[in-house]
Short mmCIF file of C-alpha atoms in Angstrom, two decimals:
data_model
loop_
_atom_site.label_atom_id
_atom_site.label_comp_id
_atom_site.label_asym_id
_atom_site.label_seq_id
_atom_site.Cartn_x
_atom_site.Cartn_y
_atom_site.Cartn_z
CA UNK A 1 26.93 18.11 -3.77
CA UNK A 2 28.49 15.71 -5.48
CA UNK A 3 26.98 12.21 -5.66
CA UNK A 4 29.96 9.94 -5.41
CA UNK A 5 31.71 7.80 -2.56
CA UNK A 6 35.16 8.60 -1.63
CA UNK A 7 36.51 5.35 -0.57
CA UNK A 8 40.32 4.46 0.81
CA UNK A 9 42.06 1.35 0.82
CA UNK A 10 44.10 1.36 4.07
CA UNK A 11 45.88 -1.99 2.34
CA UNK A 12 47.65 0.49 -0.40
CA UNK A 13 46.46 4.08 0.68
CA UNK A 14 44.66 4.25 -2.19
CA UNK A 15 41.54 6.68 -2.86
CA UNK A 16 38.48 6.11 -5.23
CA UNK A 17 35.85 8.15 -5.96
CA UNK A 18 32.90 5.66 -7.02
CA UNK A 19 29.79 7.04 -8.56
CA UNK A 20 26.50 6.83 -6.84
CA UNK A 21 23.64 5.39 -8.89
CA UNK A 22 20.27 6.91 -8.04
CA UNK A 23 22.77 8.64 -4.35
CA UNK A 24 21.61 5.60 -2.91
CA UNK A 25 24.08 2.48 -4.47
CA UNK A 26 27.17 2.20 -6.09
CA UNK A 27 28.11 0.24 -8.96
CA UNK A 28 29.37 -3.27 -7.90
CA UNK A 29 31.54 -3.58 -10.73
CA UNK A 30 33.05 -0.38 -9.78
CA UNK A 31 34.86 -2.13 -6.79
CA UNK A 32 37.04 -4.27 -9.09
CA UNK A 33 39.19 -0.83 -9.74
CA UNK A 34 40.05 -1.74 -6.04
CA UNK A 35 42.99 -3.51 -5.91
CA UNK A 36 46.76 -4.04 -4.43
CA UNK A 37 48.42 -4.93 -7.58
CA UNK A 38 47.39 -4.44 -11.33
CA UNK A 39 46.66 -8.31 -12.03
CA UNK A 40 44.50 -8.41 -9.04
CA UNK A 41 40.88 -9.22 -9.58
CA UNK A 42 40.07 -6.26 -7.73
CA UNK A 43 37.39 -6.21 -4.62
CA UNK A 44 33.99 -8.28 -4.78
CA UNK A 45 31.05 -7.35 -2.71
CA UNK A 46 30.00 -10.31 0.37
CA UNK A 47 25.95 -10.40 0.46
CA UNK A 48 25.38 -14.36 0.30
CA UNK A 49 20.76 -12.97 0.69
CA UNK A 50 21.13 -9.93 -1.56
CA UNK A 51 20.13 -8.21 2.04
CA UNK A 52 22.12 -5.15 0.96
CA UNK A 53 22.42 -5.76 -3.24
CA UNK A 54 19.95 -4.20 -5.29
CA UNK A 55 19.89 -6.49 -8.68
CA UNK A 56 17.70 -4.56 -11.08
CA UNK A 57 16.13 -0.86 -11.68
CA UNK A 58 12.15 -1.26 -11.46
CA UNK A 59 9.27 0.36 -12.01
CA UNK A 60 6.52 -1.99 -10.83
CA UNK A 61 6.33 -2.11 -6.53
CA UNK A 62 7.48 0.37 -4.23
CA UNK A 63 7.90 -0.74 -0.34
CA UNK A 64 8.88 1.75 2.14
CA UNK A 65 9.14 -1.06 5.20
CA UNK A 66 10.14 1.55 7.97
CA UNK A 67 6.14 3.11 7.36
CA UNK A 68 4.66 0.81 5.74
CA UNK A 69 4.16 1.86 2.67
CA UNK A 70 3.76 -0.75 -0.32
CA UNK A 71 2.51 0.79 -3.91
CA UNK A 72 2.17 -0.84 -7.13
CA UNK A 73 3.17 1.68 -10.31
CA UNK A 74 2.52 4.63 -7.49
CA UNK A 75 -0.95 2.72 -6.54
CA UNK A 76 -1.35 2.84 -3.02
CA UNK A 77 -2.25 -1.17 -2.13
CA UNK A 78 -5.50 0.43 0.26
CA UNK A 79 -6.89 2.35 -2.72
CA UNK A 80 -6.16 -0.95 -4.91
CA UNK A 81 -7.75 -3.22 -2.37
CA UNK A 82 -10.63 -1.46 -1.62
CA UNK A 83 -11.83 -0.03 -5.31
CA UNK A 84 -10.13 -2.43 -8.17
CA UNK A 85 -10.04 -5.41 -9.16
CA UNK A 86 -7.18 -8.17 -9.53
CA UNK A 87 -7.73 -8.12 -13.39
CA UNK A 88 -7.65 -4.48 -13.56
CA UNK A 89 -4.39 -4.32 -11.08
CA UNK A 90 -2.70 -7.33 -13.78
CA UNK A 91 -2.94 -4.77 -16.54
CA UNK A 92 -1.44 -1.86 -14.32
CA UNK A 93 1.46 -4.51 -13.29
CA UNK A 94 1.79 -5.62 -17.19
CA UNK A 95 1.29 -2.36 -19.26
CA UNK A 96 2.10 0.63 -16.65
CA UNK A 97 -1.39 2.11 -16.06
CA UNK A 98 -5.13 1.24 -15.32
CA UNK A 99 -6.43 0.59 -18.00
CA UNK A 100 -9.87 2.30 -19.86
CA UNK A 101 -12.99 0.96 -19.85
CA UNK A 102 -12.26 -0.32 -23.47
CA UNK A 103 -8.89 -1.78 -22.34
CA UNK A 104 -9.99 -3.28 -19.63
CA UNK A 105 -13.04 -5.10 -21.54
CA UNK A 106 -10.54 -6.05 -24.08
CA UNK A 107 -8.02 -7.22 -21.68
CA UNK A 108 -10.79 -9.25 -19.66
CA UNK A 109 -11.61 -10.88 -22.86
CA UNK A 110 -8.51 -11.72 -24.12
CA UNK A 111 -7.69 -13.32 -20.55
CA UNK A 112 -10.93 -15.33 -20.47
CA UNK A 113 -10.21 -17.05 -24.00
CA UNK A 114 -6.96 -18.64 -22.59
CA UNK A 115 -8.73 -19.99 -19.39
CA UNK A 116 -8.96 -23.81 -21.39
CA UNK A 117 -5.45 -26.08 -21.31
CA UNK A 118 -4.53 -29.04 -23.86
CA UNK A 119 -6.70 -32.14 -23.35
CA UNK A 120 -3.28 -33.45 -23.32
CA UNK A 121 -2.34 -31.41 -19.50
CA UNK A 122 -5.34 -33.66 -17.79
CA UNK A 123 -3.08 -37.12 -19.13
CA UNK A 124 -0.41 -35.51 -17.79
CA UNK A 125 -1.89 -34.77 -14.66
CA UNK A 126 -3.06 -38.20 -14.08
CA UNK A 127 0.77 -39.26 -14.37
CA UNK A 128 1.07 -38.02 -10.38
CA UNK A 129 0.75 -40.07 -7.22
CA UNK A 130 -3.32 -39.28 -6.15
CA UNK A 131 -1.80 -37.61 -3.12
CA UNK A 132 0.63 -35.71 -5.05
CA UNK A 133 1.34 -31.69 -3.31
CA UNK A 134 -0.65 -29.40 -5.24
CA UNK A 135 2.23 -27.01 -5.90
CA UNK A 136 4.58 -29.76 -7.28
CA UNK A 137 1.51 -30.78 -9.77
CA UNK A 138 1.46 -26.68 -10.28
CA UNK A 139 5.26 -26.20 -10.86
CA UNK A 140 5.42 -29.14 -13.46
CA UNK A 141 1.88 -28.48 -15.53
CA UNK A 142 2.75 -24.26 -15.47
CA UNK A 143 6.43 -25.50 -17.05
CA UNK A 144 4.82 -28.38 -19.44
CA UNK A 145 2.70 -25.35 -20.98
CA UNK A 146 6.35 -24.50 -23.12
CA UNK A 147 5.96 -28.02 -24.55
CA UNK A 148 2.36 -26.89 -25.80
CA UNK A 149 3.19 -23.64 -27.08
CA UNK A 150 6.64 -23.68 -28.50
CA UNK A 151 6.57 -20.51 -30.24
CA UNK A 152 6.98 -18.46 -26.61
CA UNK A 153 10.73 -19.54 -27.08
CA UNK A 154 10.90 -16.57 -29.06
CA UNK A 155 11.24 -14.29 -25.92
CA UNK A 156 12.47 -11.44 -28.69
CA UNK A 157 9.04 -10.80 -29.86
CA UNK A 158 6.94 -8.70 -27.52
CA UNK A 159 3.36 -9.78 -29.24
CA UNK A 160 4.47 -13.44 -28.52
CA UNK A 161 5.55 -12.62 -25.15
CA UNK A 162 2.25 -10.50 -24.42
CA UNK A 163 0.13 -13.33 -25.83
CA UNK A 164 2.22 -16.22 -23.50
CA UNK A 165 1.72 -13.61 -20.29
CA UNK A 166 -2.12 -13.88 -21.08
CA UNK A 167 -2.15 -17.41 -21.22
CA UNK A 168 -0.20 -17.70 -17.86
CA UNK A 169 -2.52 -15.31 -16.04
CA UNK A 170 -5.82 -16.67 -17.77
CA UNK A 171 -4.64 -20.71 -17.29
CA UNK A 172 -2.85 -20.84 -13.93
CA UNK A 173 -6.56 -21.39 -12.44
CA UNK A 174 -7.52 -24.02 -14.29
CA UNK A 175 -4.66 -25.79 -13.56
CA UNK A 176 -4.78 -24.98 -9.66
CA UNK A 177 -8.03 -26.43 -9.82
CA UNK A 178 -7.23 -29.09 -11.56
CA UNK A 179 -4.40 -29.88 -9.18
CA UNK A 180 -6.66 -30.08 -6.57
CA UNK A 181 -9.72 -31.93 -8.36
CA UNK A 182 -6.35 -35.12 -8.75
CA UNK A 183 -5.38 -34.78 -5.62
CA UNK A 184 -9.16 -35.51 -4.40
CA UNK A 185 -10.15 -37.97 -7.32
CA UNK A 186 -12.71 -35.75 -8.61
CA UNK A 187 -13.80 -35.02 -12.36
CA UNK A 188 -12.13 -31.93 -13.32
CA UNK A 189 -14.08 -28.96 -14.20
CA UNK A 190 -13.83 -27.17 -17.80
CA UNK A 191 -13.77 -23.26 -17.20
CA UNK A 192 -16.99 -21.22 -17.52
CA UNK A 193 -15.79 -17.95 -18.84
CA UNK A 194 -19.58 -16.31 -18.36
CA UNK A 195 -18.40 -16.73 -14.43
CA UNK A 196 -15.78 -14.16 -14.46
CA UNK A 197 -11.96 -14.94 -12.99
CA UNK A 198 -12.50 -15.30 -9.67
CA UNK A 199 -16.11 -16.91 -9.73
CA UNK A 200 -14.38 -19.58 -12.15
CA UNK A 201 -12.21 -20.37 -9.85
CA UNK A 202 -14.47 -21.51 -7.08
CA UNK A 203 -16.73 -23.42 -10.07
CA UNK A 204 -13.79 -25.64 -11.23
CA UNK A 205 -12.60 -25.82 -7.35
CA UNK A 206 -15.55 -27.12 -5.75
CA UNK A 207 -18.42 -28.12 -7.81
CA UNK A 208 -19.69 -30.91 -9.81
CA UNK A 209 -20.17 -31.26 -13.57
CA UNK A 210 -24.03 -30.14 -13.57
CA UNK A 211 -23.78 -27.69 -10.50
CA UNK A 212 -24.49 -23.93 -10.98
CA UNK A 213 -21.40 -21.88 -9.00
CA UNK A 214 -23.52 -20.78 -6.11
CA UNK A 215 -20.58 -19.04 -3.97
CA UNK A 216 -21.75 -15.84 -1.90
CA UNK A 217 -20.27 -12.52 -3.84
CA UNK A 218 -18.59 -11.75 -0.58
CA UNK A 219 -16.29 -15.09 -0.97
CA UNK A 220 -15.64 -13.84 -4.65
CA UNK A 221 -15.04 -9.91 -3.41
CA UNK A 222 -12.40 -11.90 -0.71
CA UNK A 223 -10.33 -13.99 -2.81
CA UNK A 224 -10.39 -10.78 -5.33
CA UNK A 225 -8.95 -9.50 -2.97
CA UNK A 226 -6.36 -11.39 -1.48
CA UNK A 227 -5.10 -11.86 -4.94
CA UNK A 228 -4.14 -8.33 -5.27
CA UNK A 229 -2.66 -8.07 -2.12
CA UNK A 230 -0.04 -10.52 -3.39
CA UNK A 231 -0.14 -9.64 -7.14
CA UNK A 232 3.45 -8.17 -6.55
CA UNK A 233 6.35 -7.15 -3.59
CA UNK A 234 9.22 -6.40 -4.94
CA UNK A 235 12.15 -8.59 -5.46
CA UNK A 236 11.54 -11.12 -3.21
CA UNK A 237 12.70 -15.17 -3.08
CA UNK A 238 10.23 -16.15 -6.00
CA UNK A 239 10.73 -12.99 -8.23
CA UNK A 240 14.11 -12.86 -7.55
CA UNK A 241 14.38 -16.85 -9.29
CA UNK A 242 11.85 -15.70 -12.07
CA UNK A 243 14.45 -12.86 -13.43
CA UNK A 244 17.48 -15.36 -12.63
CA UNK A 245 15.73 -18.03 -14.62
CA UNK A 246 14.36 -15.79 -17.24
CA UNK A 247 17.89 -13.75 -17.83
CA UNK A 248 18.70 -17.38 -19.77
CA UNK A 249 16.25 -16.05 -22.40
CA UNK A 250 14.26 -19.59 -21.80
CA UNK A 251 10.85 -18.86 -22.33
CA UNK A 252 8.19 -17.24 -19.97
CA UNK A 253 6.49 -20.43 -18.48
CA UNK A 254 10.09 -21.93 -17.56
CA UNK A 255 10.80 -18.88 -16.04
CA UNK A 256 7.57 -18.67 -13.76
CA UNK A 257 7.79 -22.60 -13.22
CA UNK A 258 10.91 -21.99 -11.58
CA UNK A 259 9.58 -18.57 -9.51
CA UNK A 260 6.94 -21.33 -8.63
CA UNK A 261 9.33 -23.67 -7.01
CA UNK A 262 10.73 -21.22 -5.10
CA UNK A 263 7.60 -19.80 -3.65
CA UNK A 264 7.11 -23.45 -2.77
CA UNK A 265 9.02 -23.22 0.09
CA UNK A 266 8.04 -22.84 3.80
CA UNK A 267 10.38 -19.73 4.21
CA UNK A 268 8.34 -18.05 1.35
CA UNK A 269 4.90 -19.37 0.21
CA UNK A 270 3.86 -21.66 3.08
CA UNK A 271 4.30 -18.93 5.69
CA UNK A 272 0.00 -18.95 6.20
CA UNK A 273 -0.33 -22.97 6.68
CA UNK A 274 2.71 -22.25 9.06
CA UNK A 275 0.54 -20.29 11.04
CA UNK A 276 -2.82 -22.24 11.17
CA UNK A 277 -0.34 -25.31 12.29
CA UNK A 278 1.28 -23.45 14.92
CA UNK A 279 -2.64 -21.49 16.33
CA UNK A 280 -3.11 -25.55 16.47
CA UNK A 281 -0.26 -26.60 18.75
CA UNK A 282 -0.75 -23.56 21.15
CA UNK A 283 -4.61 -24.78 21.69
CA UNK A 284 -6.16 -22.49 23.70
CA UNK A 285 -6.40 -18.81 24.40
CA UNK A 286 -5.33 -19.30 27.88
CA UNK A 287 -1.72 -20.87 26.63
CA UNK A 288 -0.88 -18.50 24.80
CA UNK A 289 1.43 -16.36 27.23
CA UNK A 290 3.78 -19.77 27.95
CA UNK A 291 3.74 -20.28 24.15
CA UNK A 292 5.16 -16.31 24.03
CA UNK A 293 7.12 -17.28 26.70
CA UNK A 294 8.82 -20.45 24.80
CA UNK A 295 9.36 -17.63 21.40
CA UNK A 296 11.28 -15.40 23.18
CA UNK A 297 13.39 -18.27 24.58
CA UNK A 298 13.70 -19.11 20.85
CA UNK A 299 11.99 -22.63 21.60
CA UNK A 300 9.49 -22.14 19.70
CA UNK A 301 8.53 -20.22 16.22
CA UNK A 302 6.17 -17.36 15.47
CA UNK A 303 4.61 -17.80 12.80
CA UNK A 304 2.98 -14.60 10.61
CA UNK A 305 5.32 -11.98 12.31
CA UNK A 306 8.10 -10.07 11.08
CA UNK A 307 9.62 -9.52 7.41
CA UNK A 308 12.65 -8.72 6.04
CA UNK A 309 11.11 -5.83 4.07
CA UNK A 310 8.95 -4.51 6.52
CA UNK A 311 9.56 -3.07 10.02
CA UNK A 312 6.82 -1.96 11.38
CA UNK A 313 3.24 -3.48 10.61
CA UNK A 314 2.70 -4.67 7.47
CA UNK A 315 0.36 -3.00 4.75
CA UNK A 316 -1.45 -6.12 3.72
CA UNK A 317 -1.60 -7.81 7.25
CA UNK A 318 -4.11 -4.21 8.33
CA UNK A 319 -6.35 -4.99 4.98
CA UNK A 320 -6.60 -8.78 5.39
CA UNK A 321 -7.22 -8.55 9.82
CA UNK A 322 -10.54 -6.07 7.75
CA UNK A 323 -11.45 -8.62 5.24
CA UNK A 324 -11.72 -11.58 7.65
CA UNK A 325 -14.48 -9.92 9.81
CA UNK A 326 -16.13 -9.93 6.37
CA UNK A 327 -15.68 -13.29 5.43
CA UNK A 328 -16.25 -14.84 8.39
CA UNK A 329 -19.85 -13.06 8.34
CA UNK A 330 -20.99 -15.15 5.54
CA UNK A 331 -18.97 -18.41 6.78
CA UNK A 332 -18.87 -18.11 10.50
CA UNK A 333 -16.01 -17.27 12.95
CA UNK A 334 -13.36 -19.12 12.65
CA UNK A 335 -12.61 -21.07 15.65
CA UNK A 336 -8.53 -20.01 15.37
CA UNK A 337 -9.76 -16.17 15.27
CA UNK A 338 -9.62 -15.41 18.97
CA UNK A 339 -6.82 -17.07 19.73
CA UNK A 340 -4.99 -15.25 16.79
CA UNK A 341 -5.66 -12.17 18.17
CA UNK A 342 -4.94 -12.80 20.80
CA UNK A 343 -1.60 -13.79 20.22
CA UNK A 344 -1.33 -10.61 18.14
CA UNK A 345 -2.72 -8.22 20.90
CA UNK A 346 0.47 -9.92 23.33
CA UNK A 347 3.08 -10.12 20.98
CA UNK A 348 2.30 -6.16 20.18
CA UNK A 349 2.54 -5.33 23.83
CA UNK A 350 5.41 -7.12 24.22
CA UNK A 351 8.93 -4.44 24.48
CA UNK A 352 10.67 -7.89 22.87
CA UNK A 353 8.39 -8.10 20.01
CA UNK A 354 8.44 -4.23 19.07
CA UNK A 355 12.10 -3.71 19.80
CA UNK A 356 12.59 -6.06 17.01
CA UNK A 357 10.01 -4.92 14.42
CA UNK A 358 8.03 -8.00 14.38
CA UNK A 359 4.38 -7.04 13.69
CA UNK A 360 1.68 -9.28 12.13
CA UNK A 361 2.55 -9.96 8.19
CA UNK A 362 0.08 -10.77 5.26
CA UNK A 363 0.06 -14.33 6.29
CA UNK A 364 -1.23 -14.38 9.88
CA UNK A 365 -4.60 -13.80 8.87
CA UNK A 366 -4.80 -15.20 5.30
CA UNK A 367 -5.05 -18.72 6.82
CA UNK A 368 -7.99 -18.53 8.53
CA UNK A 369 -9.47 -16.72 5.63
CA UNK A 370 -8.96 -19.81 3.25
CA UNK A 371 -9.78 -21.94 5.98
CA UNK A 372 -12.77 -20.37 6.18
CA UNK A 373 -13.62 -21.18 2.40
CA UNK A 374 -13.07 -24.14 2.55
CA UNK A 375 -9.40 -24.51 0.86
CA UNK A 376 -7.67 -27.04 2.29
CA UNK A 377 -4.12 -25.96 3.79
CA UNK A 378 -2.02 -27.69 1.48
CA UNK A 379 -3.53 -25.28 -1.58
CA UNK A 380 -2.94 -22.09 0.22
CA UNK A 381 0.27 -21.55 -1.44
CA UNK A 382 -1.28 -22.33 -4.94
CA UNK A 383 -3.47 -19.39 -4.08
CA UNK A 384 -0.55 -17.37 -3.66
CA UNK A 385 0.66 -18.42 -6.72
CA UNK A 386 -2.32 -17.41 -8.65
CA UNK A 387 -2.28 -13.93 -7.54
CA UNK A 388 1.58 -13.84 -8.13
CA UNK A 389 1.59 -14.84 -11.86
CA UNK A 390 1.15 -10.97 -13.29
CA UNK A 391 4.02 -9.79 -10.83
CA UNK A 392 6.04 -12.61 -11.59
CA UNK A 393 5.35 -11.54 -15.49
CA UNK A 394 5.86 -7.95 -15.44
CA UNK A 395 9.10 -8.27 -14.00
CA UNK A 396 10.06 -10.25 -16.85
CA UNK A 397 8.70 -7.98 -19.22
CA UNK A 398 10.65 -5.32 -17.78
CA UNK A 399 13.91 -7.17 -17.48
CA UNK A 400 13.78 -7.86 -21.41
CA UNK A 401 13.36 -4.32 -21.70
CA UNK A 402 16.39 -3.10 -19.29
CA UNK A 403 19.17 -2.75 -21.95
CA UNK A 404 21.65 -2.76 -18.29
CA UNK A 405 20.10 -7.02 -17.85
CA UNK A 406 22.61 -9.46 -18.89
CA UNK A 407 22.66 -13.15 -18.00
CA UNK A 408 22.79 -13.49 -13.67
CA UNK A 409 26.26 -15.16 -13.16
CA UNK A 410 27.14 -14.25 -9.90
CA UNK A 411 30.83 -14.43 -8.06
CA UNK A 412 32.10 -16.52 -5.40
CA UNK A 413 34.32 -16.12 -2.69
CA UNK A 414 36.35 -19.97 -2.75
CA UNK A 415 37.39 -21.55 0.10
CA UNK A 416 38.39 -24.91 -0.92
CA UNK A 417 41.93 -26.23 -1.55
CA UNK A 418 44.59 -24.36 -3.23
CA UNK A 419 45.90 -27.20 -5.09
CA UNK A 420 45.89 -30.94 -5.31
CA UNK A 421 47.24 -33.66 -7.14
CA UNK A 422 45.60 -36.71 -8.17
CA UNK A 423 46.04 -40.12 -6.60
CA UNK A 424 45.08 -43.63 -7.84
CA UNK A 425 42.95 -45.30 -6.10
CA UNK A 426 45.01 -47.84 -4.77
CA UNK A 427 47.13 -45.63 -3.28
CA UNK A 428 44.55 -43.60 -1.25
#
């Protein structure tokens, strides 16, 4: 068998035999040998979403979305979930494979060094409006960082770029925290490295200057957690910007300032507050079959269902729906809880609902979860962010070393006018 498409022009009669790449893609360059006359351009491809364009070989995340399958370097995301850690999954994401026990100690260490930012980053900080977003403060500190470290420009040298991947994994907490000790007009918190990544967190979140961290190991095991479960998918909105960005050769915390801004919007990162605003306007377990009613009539939105990858439940949604029993153990039931599920239990017995593949995704339950720890809604997506950074930075890392990666410049297809000829202004 032969792995090429046989394609005819019915314009010129024309045949081509195009090569398949991997029997599953064709090159798109090879549809410029289509054409009706030899100083034709030749044929472009139409995909204004990349629905149907694959823009990069990887390594990193597998999805199978038709049985929900989601892997990171052949991981399975239970097996990660349940027996890693996030630290241990950034090294698989940056280096290939899980690391040792001596790599990971060294890796853990190296990390843990970097946790402290410029004195500098807090005056900068204190530029913003007190009730500045916390992902605006987030996407302009994370791209500041180039200011501090200049030598990451040098994107050619992989110690440099290892050592500026570090510092984005190891910092992007502090300044989270930070971003939300401004927004609140609290002291911010210097980093306690003897706390571990995730304990840290919490300590420069929520306490005070002279306060020992005190947060139950189950909160700790959660947001663990829940940072691994969005550590990587593919080449989504966000990832997609960071290897756009970073095919400029501009240097690593440019490139993940920009993957930043784009998981800043609603349609990406802010799919979870979506959802705890929305469990708020329906009100009440018993409204929820009119507020079913009003989705299906498209008058209203459902939040925390459906995804373009994924077509039948989603991997994450099964493991976080687990881990909020858990949490809410140690912080009570969240009031939104039952009338979550129960919007989930309709929606899944509804033909309309399962015709069209939409099943709970990662965010439905992720919320409440951060709700329950007392996050307030407008950090959620900085949370996201934090467990993003090492996917966000192993795709980069493997872009620089895909010899095939040259600078995005995509086509267009113009519609404008053909020609035009100036007139003065007097005259118009």
């Amino acid at each position: 068998m032969r792995e090429t498409l046989t394609v005819t022009d019915n314009r010129t009669g024309k045949t081509y035999e195009l090569p398949l790449v991997q029997n599953s893609a064709i090159n798109a360059i090879d549809l410029r040998k289509i054409k009706t006359k030899d100083d034709d351009f030749g044929l472009l491809s139409y995909d204004p979403a990349l629905l149907n364009t694959a823009t990069c070989k990887s390594s990193i995340t597998f999805i199978d979305g038709q049985n929900s399958i989601l892997k990171y370097r052949g991981y399975p995301i239970e097996q990660l979930a349940e027996k890693s850690s996030f630290l241990e999954v950034c090294y698989l994401l940056i280096y290939g494979d899980l690391p040792t026990g001596t790599e990971f100690e060294e890796f853990e260490k190296n990390i843990l060094t970097h946790t402290y930012v410029h004195e500098n980053i807090k005056k900068f900080m204190d530029g913003f409006h007190y009730d500045a977003h916390p992902m605006g403060i987030l996407v302009a500190t994370i791209s500041a960082l180039s200011c501090f470290w200049g030598e990451s420009k040098n994107v050619k040298d992989p110690e440099q770029n290892e050592r500026s991947v570090l510092r984005l994994i190891a910092k992007a907490p502090t300044l989270a925290a930070f971003a939300y000790r401004h927004r609140m007009g609290m002291p911010y918190i210097y980093p306690r490295n003897d706390y571990g990544y995730v304990k840290n967190f919490f300590h420069m979140m929520f306490n005070m200057p002279d306060e020992e961290c005190k947060v139950h190991p189950v909160l700790i095991k959660a947001l663990d957690k829940l940072f691994i479960l969005h550590a990587d998918h593919e080449q989504n909105c966000s990832t997609n910007a960071m290897r756009s960005v970073g095919s400029s050769h501009c240097d690593p915390f440019t490139a993940v300032a920009a993957a930043v801004a784009a998981l800043y919007g609603p349609l990406h990162g802010g799919a979870n507050e979506a959802v705890l605003k929305m469990l708020a306007q329906v009100g009440s377990k018993d409204k929820v079959p009119e507020f079913i009613k009003k989705v299906k009539a498209k008058e209203a939105m459902l939040m925390g269902f459906g995804h373009r990858v994924y077509k039948s439940y989603d991997p994450r949604a099964a493991i976080v729906k687990k881990l909020a029993y858990e949490v809410f153990e140690v912080t009570g039931m969240n009031p939104f809880l039952e009338l979550a599920l129960e919007v989930e239990r309709i929606a899944l017995e509804d033909e309309y609902f399962v015709k069209r593949g939409l099943y709970p995704n990662v965010d439905f339950y992720t919320g409440l979860i951060y709700q329950s720890m007392k996050f307030p809604s407008d950090i959620f997506t900085v949370l996201f962010a934090i467990g993003r950074i090492p996917g966000w930075c192993s795709q980069w890392l493997e872009m620089f070393g895909d010899a095939t990666q040259k600078i995005v410049r995509p086509r267009q297809l113009y519609t404008g006018h053909k020609h035009r000829d100036y007139v003065p202004v007097e005259d118009r």
